[in-house]
One Martini backbone bead per residue (centre of mass of N, CA, C, O) as a GRO file, in nm:
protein
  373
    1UNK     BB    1   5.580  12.179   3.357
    2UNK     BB    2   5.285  12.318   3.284
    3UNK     BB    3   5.171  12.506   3.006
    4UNK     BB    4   5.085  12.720   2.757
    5UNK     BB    5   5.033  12.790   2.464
    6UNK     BB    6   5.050  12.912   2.212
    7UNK     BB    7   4.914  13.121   1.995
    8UNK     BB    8   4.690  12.950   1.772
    9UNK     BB    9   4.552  12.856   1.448
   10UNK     BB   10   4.287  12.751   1.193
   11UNK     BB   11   4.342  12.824   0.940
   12UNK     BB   12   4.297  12.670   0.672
   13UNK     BB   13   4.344  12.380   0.876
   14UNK     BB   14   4.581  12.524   0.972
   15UNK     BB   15   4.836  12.548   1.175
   16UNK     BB   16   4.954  12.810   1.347
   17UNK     BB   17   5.054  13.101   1.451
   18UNK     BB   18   4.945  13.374   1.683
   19UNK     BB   19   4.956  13.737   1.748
   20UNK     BB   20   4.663  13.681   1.905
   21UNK     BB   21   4.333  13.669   1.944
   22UNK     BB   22   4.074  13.502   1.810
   23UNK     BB   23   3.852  13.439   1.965
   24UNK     BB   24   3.807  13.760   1.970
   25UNK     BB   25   3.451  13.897   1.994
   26UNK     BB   26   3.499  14.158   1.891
   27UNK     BB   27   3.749  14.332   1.820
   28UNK     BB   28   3.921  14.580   1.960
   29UNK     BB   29   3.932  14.814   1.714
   30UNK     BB   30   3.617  14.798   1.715
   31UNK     BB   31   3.322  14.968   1.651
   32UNK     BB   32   3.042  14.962   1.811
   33UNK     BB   33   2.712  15.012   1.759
   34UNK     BB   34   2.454  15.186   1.892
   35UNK     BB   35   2.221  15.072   2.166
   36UNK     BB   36   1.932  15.186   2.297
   37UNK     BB   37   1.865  14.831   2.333
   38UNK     BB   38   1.972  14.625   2.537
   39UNK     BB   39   1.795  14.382   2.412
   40UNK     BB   40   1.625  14.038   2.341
   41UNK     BB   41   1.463  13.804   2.149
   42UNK     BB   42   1.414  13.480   2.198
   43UNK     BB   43   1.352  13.196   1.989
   44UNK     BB   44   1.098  12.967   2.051
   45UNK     BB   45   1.350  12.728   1.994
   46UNK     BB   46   1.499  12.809   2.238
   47UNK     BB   47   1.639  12.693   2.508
   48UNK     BB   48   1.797  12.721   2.863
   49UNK     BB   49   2.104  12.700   2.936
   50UNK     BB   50   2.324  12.629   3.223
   51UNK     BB   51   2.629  12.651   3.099
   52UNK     BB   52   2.907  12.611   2.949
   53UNK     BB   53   3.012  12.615   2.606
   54UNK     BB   54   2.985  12.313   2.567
   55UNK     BB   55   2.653  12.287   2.497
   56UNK     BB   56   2.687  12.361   2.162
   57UNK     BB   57   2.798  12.100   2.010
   58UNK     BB   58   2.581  11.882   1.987
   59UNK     BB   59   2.357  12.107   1.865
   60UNK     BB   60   2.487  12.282   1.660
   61UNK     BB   61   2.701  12.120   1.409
   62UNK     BB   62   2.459  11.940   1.296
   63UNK     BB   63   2.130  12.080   1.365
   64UNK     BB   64   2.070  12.361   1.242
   65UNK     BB   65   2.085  12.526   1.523
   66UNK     BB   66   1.965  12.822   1.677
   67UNK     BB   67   2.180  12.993   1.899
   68UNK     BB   68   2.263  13.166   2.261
   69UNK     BB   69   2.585  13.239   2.420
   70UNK     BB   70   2.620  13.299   2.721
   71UNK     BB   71   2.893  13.523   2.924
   72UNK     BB   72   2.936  13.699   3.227
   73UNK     BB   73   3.196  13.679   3.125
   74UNK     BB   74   3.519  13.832   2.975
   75UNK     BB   75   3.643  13.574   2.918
   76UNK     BB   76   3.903  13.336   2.956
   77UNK     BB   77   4.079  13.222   3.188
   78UNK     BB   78   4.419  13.311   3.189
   79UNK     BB   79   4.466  13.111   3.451
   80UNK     BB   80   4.449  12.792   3.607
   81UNK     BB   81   4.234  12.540   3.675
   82UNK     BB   82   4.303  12.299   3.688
   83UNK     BB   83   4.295  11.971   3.434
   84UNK     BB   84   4.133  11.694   3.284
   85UNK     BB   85   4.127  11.424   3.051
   86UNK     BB   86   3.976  11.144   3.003
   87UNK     BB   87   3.924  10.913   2.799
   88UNK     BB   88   3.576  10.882   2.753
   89UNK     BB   89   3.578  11.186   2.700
   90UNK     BB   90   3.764  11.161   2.420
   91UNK     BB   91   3.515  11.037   2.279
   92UNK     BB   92   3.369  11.281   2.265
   93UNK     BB   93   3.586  11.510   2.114
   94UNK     BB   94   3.608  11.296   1.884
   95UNK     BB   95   3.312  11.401   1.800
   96UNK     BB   96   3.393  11.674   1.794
   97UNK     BB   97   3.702  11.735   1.652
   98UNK     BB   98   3.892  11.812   1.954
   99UNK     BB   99   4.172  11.616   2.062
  100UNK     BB  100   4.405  11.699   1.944
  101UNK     BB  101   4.403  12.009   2.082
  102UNK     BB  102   4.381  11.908   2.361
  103UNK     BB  103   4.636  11.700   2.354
  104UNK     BB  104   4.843  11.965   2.324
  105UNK     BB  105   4.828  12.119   2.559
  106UNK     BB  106   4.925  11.873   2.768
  107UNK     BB  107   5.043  11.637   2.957
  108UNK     BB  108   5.036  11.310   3.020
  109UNK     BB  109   4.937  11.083   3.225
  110UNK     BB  110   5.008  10.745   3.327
  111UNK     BB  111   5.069  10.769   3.622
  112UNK     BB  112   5.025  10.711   3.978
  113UNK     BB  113   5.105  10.855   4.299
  114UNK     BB  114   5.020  10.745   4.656
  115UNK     BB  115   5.131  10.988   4.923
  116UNK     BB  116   5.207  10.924   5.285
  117UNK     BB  117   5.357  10.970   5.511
  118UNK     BB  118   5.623  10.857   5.298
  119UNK     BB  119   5.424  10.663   5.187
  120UNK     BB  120   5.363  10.436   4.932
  121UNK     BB  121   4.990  10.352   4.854
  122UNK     BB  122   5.003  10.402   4.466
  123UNK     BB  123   5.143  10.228   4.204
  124UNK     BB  124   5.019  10.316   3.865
  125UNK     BB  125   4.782  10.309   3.631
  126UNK     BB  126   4.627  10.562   3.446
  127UNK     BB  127   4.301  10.527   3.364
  128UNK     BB  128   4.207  10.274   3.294
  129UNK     BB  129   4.082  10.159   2.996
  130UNK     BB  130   3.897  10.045   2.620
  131UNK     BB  131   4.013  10.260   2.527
  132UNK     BB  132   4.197  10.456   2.263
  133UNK     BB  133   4.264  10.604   2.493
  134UNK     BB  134   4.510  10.745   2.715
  135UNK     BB  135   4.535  10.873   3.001
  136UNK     BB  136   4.595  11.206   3.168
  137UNK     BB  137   4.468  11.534   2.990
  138UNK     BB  138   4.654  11.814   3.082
  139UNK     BB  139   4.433  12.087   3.156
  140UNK     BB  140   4.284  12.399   3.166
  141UNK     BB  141   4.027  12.575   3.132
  142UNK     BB  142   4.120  12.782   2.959
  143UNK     BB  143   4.193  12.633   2.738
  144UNK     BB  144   3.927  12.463   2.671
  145UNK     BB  145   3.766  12.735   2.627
  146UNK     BB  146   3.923  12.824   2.373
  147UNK     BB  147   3.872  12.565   2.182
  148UNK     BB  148   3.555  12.606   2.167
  149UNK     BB  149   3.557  12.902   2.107
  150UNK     BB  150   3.708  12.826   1.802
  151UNK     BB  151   3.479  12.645   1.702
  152UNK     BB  152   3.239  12.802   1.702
  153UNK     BB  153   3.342  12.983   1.517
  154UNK     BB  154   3.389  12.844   1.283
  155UNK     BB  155   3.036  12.791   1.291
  156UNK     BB  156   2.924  13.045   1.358
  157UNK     BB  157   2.946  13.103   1.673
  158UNK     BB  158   2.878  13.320   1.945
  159UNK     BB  159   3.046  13.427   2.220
  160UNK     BB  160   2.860  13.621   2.464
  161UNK     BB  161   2.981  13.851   2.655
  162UNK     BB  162   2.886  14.025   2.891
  163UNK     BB  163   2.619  13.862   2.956
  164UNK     BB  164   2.263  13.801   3.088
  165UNK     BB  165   2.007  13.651   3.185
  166UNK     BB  166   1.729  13.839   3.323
  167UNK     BB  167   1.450  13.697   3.180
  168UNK     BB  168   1.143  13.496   3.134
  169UNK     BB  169   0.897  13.399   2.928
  170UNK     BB  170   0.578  13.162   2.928
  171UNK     BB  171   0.333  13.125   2.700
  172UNK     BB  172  -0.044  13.025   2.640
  173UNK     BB  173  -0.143  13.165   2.431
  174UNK     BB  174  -0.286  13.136   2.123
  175UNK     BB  175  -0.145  13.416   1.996
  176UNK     BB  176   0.176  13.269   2.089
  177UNK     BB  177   0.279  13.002   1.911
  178UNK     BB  178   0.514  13.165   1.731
  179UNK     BB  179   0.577  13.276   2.006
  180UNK     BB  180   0.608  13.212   2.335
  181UNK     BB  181   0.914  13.282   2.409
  182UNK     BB  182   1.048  13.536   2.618
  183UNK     BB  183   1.352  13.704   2.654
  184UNK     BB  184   1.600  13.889   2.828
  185UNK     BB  185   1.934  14.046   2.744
  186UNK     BB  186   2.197  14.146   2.910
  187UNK     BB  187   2.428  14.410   2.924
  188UNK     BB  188   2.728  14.444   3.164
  189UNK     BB  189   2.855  14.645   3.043
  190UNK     BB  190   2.849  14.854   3.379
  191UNK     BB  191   2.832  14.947   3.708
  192UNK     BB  192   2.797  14.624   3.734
  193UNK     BB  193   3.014  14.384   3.701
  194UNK     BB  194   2.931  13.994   3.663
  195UNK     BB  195   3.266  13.952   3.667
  196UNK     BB  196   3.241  13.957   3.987
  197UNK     BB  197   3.038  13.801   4.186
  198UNK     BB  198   3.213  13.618   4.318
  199UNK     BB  199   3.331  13.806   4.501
  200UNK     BB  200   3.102  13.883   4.635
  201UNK     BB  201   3.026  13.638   4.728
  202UNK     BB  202   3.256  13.604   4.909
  203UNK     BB  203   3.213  13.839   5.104
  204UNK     BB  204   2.918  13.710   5.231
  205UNK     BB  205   3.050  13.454   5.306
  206UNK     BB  206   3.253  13.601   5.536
  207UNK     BB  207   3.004  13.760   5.684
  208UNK     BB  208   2.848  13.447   5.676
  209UNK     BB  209   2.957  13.129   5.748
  210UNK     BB  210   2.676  12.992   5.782
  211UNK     BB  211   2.662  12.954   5.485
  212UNK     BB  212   2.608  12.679   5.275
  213UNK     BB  213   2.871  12.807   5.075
  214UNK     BB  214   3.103  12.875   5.316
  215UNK     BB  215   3.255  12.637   5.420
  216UNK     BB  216   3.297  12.738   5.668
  217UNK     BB  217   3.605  12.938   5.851
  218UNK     BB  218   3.789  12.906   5.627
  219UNK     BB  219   4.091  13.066   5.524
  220UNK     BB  220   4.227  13.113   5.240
  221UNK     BB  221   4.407  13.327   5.216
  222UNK     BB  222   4.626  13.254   5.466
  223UNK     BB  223   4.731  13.097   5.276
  224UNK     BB  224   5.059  12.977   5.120
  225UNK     BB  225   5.331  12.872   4.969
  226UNK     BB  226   5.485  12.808   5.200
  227UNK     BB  227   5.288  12.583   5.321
  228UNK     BB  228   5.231  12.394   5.071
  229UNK     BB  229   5.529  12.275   5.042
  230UNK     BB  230   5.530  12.161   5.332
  231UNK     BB  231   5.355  11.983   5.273
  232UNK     BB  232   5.450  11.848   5.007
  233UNK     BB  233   5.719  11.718   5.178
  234UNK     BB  234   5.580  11.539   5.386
  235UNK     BB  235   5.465  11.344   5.190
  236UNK     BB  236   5.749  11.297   5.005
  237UNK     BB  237   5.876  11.173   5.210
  238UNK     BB  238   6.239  11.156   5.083
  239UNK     BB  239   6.117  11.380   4.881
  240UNK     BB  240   6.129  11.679   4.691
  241UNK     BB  241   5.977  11.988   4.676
  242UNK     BB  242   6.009  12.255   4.386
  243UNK     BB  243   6.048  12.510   4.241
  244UNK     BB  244   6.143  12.611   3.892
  245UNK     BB  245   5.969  12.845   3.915
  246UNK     BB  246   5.780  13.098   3.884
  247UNK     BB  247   5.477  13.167   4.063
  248UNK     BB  248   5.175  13.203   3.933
  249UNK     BB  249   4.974  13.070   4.079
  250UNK     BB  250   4.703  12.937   4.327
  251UNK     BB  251   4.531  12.697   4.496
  252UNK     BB  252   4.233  12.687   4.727
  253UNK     BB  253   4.019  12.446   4.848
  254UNK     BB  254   3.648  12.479   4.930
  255UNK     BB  255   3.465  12.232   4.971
  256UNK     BB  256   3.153  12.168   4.792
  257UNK     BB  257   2.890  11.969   4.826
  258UNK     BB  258   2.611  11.895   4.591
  259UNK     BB  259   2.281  11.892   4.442
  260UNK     BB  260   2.025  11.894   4.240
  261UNK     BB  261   1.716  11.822   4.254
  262UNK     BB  262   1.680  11.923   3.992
  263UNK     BB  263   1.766  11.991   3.682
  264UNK     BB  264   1.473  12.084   3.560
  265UNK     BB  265   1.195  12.213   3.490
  266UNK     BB  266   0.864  12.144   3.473
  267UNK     BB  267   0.878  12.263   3.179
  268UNK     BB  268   1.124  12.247   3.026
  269UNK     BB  269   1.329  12.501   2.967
  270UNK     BB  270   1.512  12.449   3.227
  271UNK     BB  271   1.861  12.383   3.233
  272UNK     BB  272   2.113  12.192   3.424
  273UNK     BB  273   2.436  12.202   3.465
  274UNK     BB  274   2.693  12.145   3.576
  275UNK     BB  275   2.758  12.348   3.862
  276UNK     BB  276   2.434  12.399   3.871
  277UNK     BB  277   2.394  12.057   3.955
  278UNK     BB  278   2.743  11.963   4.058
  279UNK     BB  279   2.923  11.981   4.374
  280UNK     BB  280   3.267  11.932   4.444
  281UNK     BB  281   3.532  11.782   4.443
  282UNK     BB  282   3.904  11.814   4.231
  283UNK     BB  283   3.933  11.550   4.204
  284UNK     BB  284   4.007  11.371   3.946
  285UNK     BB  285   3.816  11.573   3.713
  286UNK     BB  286   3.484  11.513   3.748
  287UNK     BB  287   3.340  11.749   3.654
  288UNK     BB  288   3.467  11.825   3.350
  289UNK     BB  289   3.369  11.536   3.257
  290UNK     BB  290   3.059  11.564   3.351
  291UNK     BB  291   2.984  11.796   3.167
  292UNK     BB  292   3.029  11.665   2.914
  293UNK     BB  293   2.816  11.473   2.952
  294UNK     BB  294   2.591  11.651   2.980
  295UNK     BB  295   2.631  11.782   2.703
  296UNK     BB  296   2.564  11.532   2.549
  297UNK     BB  297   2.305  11.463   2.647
  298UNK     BB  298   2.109  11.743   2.623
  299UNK     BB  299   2.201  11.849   2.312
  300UNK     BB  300   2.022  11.590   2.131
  301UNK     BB  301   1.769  11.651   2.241
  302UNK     BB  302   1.698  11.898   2.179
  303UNK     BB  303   1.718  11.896   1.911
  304UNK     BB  304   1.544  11.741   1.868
  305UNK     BB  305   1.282  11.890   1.947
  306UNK     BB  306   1.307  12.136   1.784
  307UNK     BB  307   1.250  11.953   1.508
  308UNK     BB  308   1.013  11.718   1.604
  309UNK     BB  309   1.127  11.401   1.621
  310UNK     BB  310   1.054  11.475   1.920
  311UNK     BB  311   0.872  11.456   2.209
  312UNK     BB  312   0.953  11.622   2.509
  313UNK     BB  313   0.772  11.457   2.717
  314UNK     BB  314   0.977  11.235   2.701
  315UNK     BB  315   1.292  11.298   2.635
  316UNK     BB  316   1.392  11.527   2.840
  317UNK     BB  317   1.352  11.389   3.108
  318UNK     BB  318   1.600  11.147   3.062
  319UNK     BB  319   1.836  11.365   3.164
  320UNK     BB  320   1.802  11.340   3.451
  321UNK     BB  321   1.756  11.015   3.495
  322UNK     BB  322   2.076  10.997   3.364
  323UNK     BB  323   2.260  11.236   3.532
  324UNK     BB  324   2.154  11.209   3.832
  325UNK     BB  325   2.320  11.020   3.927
  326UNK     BB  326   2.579  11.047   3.832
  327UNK     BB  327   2.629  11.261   4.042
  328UNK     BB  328   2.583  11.107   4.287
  329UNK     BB  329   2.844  10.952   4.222
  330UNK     BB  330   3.054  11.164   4.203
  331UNK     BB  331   3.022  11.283   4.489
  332UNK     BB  332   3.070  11.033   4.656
  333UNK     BB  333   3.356  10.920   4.508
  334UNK     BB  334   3.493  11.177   4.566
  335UNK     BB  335   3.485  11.243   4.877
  336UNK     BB  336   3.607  10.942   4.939
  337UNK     BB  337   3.892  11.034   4.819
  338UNK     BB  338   3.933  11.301   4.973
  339UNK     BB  339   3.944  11.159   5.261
  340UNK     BB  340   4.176  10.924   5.206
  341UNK     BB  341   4.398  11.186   5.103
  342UNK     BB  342   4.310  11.337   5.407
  343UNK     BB  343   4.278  11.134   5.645
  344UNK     BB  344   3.980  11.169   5.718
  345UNK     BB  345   3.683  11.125   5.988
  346UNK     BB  346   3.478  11.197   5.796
  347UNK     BB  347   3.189  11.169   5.633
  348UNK     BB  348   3.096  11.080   5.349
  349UNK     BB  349   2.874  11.153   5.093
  350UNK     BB  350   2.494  11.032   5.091
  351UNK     BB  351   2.332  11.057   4.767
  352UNK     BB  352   2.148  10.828   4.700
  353UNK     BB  353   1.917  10.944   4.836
  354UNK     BB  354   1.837  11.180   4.602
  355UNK     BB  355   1.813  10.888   4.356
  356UNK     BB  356   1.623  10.645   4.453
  357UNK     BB  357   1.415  10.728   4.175
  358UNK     BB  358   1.684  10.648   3.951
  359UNK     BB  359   1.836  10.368   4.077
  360UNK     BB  360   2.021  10.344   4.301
  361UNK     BB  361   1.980  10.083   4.404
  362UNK     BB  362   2.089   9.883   4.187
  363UNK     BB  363   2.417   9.997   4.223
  364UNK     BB  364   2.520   9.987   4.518
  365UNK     BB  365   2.684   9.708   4.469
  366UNK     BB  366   2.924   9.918   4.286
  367UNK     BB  367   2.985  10.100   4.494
  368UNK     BB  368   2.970   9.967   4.789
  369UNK     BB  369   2.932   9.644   4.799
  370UNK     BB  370   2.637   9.569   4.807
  371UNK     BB  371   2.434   9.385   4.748
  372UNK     BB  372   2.158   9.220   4.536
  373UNK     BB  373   1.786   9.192   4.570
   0.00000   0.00000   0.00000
């Protein structure tokens, strides 16, 4: 059974045990001097990217580029919300010297077995491929966000939490030309913390299931863990799962499948990444591995422009063009599987039109096997 690592820190290059959080930043016992304006005004070559922590690495490590990471929530989640990463994604980590810390956080997968009432449907090797790792390595996302937020502190990069982009204007007069770009970032720890929202979104979702977000009226709330244990019997017949230990969590998965129209804003200020631009089933690991290549392509894409390196409006746009596909098929392939391992016959999502020009057209016979004419 797969559990969290004791807290230890890397200070001095050396991995060492911590008595405490060394991620959280101010600690807990310092005083925040007070600020009759909490409001921040972005500096105008910072673009404004919506997604978790991931994309600050490829940005900011190397290309000495001041950026600023908002989290409206209070700090990484405390347990929860297994994970895993693929090999190709660890050449991604492995290029951000994040390897080891990942593969030390939970035990490789090496082998997968798919059963159906009592019957095994396959076993063999997890996630062949001609990288240099090998197997599916398990992590819960908070523990990875842990590991980012730990390596941002080491390069002076700082995730401040319980804040929140509140709003933002790209001027174009010509006296505006040395700052471009006012943003508005509010502190949230007041009357209304929206490290509740989710919360709340649930709550709107629940009182009006017909909303596209609703997934349907399936009640999560009312499975136990055992029915959980007793499904998970039926399939493994004749053999057995039970609890090892008291149960921590529980995940009750409510999939929802969908894309983003397009990833960019128009004017190219704001990108769209990982979750707010596409959601699938967590079958598989495919969102956190697909957010990680979304922040390698998009932050050193960022970094040239912010440089003068490369014209904006050449670089920024294959962005879309080169994620936004693969998007579609991660969407197609996850539920094709999802559909496959619940018995469904629910017709799998066909995405692949919302990126027809995209060249989705091309490859249409390496995922579905139609010819290519």
């Amino acid at each position: 059974m797969s559990k969290s690592s004791e807290p230890f820190t890397w200070k001095n290059d050396i991995r060492q045990p911590s008595a405490g959080e060394p991620w959280r930043y101010p600690k807990p016992d310092t005083e925040t001097p007070p600020n009759s304006e909490s409001h921040y005004v972005t500096l105008p070559f910072v673009d404004i990217v919506t997604s978790s922590v991931h994309n600050s690495h490829g940005e900011s490590r190397f290309q000495g580029i001041r950026i600023r990471i908002l989290d409206k929530n209070e700090g990484p989640l405390p347990t929860g919300r297994a994970d895993a990463v693929l090999p190709r994604y660890l050449e991604i980590l492995h290029a951000w010297g994040l390897t080891t810390e990942v593969g030390e956080e939970g035990p490789p997968i090496e082998r997968t077995a798919i059963w159906r009432d009592g019957e095994v449907l396959f076993h063999g090797r997890t996630h062949q491929s001609d990288s240099r790792y090998r197997g599916l390595h398990v992590i819960t996302q908070g523990q990875l966000e842990r590991v980012f937020v730990r390596d941002l502190l080491r390069h002076q990069v700082l995730v401040e939490c319980c804040t929140a982009l509140q709003e933002y204007t790209v001027s174009e007069s010509p006296e505006d030309l040395d700052r471009p770009v006012r943003a508005v970032i509010r502190d949230n720890r007041g009357p209304l913390n929206l490290s509740l929202t989710e919360r709340l979104t649930r709550g709107r979702q629940e009182l009006d299931p017909s909303s596209k977000e609703a997934g349907g009226k399936v009640d999560a709330n009312s499975i136990t863990p055992q029915e959980v244990l007793e499904q998970a019997n039926r399939i493994f017949t004749p053999y057995t799962v039970r609890f090892a230990s008291p149960l921590t969590w529980l995940a009750i998965w409510k999939v929802i499948e969908r894309v983003a129209e397009a990833f960019p804003s128009d004017n190219l200020r704001v990108h769209l990444a990982d979750d707010a631009a596409h959601v699938h089933s967590v079958f598989g690991a495919f969102e956190l591995n697909a957010s990680i290549l979304d922040a390698s392509n998009l932050t050193w894409k960022l970094g040239y422009c912010a440089r003068n390196l490369s014209p904006t409006s050449t670089l920024l746009p294959t962005y879309d063009s080169e994620r936004h596909l693969h998007a579609a098929n991660v969407v197609e392939i996850s539920g094709k599987y999802l559909h496959y391992c619940c018995n469904c016959d629910i017709p799998a999502p066909q995405t692949h039109s919302l990126s027809k020009d995209l060249g989705a057209e091309a490859i249409q016979h390496a995922v579905r096997g139609e010819p290519l004419y």
